[in-house]
Tab-separated table of C-alpha atoms in Angstrom:
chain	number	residue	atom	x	y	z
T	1	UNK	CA	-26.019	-5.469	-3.461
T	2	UNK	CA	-27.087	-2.493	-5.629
T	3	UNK	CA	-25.802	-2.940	-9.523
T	4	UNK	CA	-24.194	0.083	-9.297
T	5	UNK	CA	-21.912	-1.688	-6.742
T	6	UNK	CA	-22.107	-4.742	-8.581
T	7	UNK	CA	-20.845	-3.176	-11.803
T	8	UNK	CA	-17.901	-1.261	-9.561
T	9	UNK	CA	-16.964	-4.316	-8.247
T	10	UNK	CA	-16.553	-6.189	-11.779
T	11	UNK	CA	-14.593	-2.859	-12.967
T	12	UNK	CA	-12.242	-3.185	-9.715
T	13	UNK	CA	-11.778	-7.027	-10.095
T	14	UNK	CA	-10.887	-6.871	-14.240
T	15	UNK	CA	-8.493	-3.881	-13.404
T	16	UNK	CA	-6.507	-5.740	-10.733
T	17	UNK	CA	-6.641	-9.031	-13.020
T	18	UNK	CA	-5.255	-6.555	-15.457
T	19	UNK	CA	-2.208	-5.136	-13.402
T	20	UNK	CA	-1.009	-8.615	-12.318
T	21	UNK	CA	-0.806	-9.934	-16.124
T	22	UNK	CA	1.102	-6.593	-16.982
T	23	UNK	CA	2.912	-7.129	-14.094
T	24	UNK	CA	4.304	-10.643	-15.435
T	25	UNK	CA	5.171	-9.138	-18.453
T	26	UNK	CA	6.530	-6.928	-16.871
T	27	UNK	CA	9.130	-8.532	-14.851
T	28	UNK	CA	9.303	-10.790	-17.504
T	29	UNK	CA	10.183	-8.134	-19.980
T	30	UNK	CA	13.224	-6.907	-17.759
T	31	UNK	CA	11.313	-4.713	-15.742
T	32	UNK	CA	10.107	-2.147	-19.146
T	33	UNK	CA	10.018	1.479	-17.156
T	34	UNK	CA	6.937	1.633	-19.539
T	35	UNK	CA	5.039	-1.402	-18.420
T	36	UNK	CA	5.677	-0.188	-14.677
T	37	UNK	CA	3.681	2.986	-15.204
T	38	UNK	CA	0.916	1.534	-17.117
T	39	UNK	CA	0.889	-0.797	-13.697
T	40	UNK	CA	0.650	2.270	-11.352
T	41	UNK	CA	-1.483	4.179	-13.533
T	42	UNK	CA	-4.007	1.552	-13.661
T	43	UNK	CA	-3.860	1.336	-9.748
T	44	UNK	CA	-3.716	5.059	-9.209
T	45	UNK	CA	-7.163	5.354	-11.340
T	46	UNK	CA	-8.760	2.743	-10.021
T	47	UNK	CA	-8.693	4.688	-6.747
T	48	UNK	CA	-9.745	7.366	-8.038
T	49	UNK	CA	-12.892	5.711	-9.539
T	50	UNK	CA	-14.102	4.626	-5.958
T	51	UNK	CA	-13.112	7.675	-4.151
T	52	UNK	CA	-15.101	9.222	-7.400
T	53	UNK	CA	-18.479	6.486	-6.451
T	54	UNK	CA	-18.088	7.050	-2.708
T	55	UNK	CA	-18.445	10.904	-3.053
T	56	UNK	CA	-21.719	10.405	-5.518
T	57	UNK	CA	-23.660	8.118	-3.273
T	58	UNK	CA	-22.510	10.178	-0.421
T	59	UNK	CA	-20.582	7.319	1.753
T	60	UNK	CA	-20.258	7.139	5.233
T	61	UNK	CA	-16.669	8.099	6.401
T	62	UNK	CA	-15.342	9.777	3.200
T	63	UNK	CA	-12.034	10.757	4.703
T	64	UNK	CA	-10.947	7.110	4.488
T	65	UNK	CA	-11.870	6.797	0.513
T	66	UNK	CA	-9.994	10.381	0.014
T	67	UNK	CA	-7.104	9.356	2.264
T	68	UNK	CA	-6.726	5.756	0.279
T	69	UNK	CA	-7.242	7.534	-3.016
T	70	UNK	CA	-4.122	10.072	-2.029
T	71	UNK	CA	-2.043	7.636	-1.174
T	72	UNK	CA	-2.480	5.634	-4.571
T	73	UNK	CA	-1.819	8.168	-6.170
T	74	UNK	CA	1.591	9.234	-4.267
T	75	UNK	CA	2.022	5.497	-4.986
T	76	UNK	CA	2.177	5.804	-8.525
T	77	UNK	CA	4.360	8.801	-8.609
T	78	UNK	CA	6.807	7.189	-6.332
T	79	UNK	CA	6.964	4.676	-9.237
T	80	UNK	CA	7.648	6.927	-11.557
T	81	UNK	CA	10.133	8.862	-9.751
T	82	UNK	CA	12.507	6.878	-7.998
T	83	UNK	CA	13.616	5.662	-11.706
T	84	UNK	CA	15.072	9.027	-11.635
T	85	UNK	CA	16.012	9.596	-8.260
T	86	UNK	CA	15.962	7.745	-4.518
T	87	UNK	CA	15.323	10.698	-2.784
T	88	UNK	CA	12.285	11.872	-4.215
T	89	UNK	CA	11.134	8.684	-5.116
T	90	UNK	CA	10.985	7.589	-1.571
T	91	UNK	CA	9.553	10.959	-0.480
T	92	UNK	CA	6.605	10.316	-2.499
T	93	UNK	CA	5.839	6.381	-1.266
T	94	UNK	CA	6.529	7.710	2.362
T	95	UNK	CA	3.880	10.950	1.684
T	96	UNK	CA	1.681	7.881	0.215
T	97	UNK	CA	2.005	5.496	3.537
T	98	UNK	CA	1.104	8.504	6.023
T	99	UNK	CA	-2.269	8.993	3.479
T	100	UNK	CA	-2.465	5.225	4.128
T	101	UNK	CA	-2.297	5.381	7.922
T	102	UNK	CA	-4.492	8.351	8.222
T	103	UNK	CA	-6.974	6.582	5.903
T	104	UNK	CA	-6.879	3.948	8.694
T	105	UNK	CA	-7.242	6.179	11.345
T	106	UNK	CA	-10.569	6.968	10.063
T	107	UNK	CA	-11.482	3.516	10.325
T	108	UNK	CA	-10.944	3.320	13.928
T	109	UNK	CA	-8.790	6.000	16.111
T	110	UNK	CA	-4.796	5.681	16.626
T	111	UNK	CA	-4.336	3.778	20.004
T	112	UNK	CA	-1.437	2.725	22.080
T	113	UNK	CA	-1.798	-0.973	21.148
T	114	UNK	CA	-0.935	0.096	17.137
T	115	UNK	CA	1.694	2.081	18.124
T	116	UNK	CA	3.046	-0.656	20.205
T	117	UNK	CA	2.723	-3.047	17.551
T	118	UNK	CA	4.306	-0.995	14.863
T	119	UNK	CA	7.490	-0.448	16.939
T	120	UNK	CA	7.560	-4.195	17.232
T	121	UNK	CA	8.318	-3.464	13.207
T	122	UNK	CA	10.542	-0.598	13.651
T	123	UNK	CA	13.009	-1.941	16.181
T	124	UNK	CA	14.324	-4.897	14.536
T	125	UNK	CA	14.259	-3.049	11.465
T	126	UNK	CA	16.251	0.025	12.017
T	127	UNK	CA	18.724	-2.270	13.954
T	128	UNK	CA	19.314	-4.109	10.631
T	129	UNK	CA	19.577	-0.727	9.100
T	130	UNK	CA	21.957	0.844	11.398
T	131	UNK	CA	24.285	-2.267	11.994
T	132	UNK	CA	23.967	-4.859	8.894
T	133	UNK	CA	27.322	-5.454	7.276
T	134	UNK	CA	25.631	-6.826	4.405
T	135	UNK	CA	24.097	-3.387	3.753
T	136	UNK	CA	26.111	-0.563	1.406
T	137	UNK	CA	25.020	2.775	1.205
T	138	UNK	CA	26.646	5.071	-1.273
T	139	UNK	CA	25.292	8.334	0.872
T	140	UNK	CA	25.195	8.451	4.470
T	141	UNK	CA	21.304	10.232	3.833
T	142	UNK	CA	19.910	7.022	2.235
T	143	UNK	CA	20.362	5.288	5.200
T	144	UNK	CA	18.709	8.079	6.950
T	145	UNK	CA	15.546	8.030	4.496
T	146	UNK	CA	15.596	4.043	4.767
T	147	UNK	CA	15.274	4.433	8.511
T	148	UNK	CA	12.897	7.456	8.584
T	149	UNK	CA	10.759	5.401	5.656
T	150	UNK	CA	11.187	2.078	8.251
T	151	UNK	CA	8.967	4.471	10.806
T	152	UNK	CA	6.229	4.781	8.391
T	153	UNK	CA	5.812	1.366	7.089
T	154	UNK	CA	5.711	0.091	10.258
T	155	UNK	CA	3.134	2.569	11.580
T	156	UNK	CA	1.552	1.607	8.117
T	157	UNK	CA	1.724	-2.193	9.254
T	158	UNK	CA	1.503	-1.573	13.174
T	159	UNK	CA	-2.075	0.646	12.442
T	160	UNK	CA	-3.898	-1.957	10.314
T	161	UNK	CA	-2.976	-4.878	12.227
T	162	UNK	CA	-4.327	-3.330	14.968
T	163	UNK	CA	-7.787	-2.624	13.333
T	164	UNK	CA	-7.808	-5.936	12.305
T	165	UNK	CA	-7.507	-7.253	16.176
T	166	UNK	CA	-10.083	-4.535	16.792
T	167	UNK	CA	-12.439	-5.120	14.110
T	168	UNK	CA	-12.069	-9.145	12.554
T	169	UNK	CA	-13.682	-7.845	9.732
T	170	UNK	CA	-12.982	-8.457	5.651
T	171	UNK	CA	-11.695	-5.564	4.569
T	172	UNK	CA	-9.667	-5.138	8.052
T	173	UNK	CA	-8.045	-8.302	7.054
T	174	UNK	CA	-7.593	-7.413	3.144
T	175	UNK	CA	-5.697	-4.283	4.450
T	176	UNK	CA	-3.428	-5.815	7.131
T	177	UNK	CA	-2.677	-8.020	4.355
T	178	UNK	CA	-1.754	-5.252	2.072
T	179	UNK	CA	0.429	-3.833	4.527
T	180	UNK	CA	2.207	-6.592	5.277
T	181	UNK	CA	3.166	-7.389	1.817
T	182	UNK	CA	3.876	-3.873	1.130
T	183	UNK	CA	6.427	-3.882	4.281
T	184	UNK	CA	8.025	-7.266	2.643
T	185	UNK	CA	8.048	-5.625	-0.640
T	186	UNK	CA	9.981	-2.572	0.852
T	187	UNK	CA	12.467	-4.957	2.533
T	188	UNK	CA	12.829	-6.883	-0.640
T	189	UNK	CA	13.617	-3.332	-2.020
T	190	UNK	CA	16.407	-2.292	0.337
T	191	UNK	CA	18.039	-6.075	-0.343
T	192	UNK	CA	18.138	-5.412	-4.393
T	193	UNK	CA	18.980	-1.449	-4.095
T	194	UNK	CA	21.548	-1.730	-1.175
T	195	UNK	CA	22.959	-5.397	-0.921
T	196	UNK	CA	22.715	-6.514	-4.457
T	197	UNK	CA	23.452	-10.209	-3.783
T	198	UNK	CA	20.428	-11.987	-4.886
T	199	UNK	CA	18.852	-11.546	-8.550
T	200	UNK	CA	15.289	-12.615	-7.066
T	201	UNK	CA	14.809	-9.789	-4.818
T	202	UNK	CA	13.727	-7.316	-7.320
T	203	UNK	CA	11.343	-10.195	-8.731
T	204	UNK	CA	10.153	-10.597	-4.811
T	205	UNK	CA	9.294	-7.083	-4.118
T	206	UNK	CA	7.344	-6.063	-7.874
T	207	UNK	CA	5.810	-9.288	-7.050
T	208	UNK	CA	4.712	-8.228	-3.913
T	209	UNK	CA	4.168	-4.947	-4.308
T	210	UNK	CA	1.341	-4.765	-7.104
T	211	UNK	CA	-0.641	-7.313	-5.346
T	212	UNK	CA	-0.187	-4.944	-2.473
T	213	UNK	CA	-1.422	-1.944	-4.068
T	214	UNK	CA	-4.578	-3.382	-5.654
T	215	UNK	CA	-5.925	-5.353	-2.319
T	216	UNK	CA	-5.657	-1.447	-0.993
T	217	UNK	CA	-7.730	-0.059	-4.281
T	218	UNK	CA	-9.931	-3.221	-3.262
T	219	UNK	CA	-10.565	-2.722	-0.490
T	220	UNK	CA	-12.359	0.983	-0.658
T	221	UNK	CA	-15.177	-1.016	-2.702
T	222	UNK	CA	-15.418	-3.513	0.352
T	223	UNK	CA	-15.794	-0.987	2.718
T	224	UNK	CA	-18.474	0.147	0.236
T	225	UNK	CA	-20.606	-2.744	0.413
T	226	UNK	CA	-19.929	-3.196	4.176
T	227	UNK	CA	-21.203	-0.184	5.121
T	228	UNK	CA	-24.103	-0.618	2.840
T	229	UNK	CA	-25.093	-3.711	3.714
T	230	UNK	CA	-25.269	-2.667	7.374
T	231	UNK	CA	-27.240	0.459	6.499
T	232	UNK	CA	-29.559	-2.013	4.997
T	233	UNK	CA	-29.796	-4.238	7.899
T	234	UNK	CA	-30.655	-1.336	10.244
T	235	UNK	CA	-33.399	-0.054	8.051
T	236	UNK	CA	-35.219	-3.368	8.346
């Protein structure tokens, strides 16, 4: 491993040990509107800084850093916005999933088998939103953007699963993870925002959904090294 990618890889694993102890104090705090941006911030740049080291040593497949990077960012301003309003808020985490999917369509193709999978997510989900009695929406239209956001998470979900059973690689496995807690995190979500009958669930999705966030950063600088330790191999 080159110490360029050595030093990356310390910056990417003290920045992530950063945003989970802000995220404690966060919750811990009462959920500060300040600490939460810091959070997102910190995972938003941290993209950035490997999209930023991909581009200068000219990686293979740059789509998939640029495509990651996007959707971090989107990520971040979701954060910030749906403090202010659902709407756009969710607009901006669902423009932030399709970056994630396309990301991992540049790791291997869409194929029937993901989309297969992700409707295995999608159907039970959208029958929970349609016909859940637990569930109260104030506006007919959130339960229209909870639905329409259901579609994307599970194509999120559905996509990197299905590179993982293509590919049993690391970083295949770090992002099916992240997309699985993600989709938990956004469940946990709907729960606190449209049930209301649990105090954990808001604790259960931040807790998820950080963790979530910086595996994805992670894994760009996996897919880093991966690709540059096989370059190396082939040289030999």
């Amino acid at each position: 491993m080159k110490i360029s990618q050595k030093f990356l890889l310390a910056v990417n694993a003290l920045t992530v040990s950063a945003i989970l102890l802000l995220n404690y104090f966060y919750q811990s705090s009462g959920f500060d509107f300040t600490l939460k941006c810091i959070c997102s911030a910190l995972f938003a740049l941290l993209g950035v800084i490997n999209l930023i080291y991909a581009l200068v040593i000219k990686a293979d497949n740059v789509h998939f850093y640029i495509g990651m990077s996007a959707g971090l960012i989107l990520a971040f301003l979701g954060d910030y916005l749906i403090g202010y309003d659902f709407i756009f808020g969710a607009a901006a985490f669902a423009l932030g999933h399709i970056c994630f999917v396309i990301a991992y369509c540049f790791l291997h193709k869409m194929r029937y088998a993901d989309l297969l999978i992700s409707m295995i997510f999608f159907v039970p989900g959208t029958v929970f939103l349609l016909f859940s009695p637990l569930l109260t929406f104030d506006l007919p239209i959130f339960r229209i953007v909870c639905i329409i956001y259901a579609l994307i998470i599970s194509l999120m979900l559905g996509k990197a699963v299905g590179n993982f059973l293509l590919e049993r690689s690391l970083n295949s496995m770090l992002i099916a993870l992240a997309s699985a807690l993600f989709l938990f995190s956004d469940l946990m979500l709907v729960f606190d925002w449209f049930i209301g009958l649990w105090s954990w669930t808001d604790n259960a999705c931040m807790g998820t959904y950080y963790p979530a966030l910086c595996i994805l950063a992670f894994s760009m600088i996996i897919q880093i090294i991966k690709k540059s330790e096989i370059l190396k191999s082939e040289q030999r």
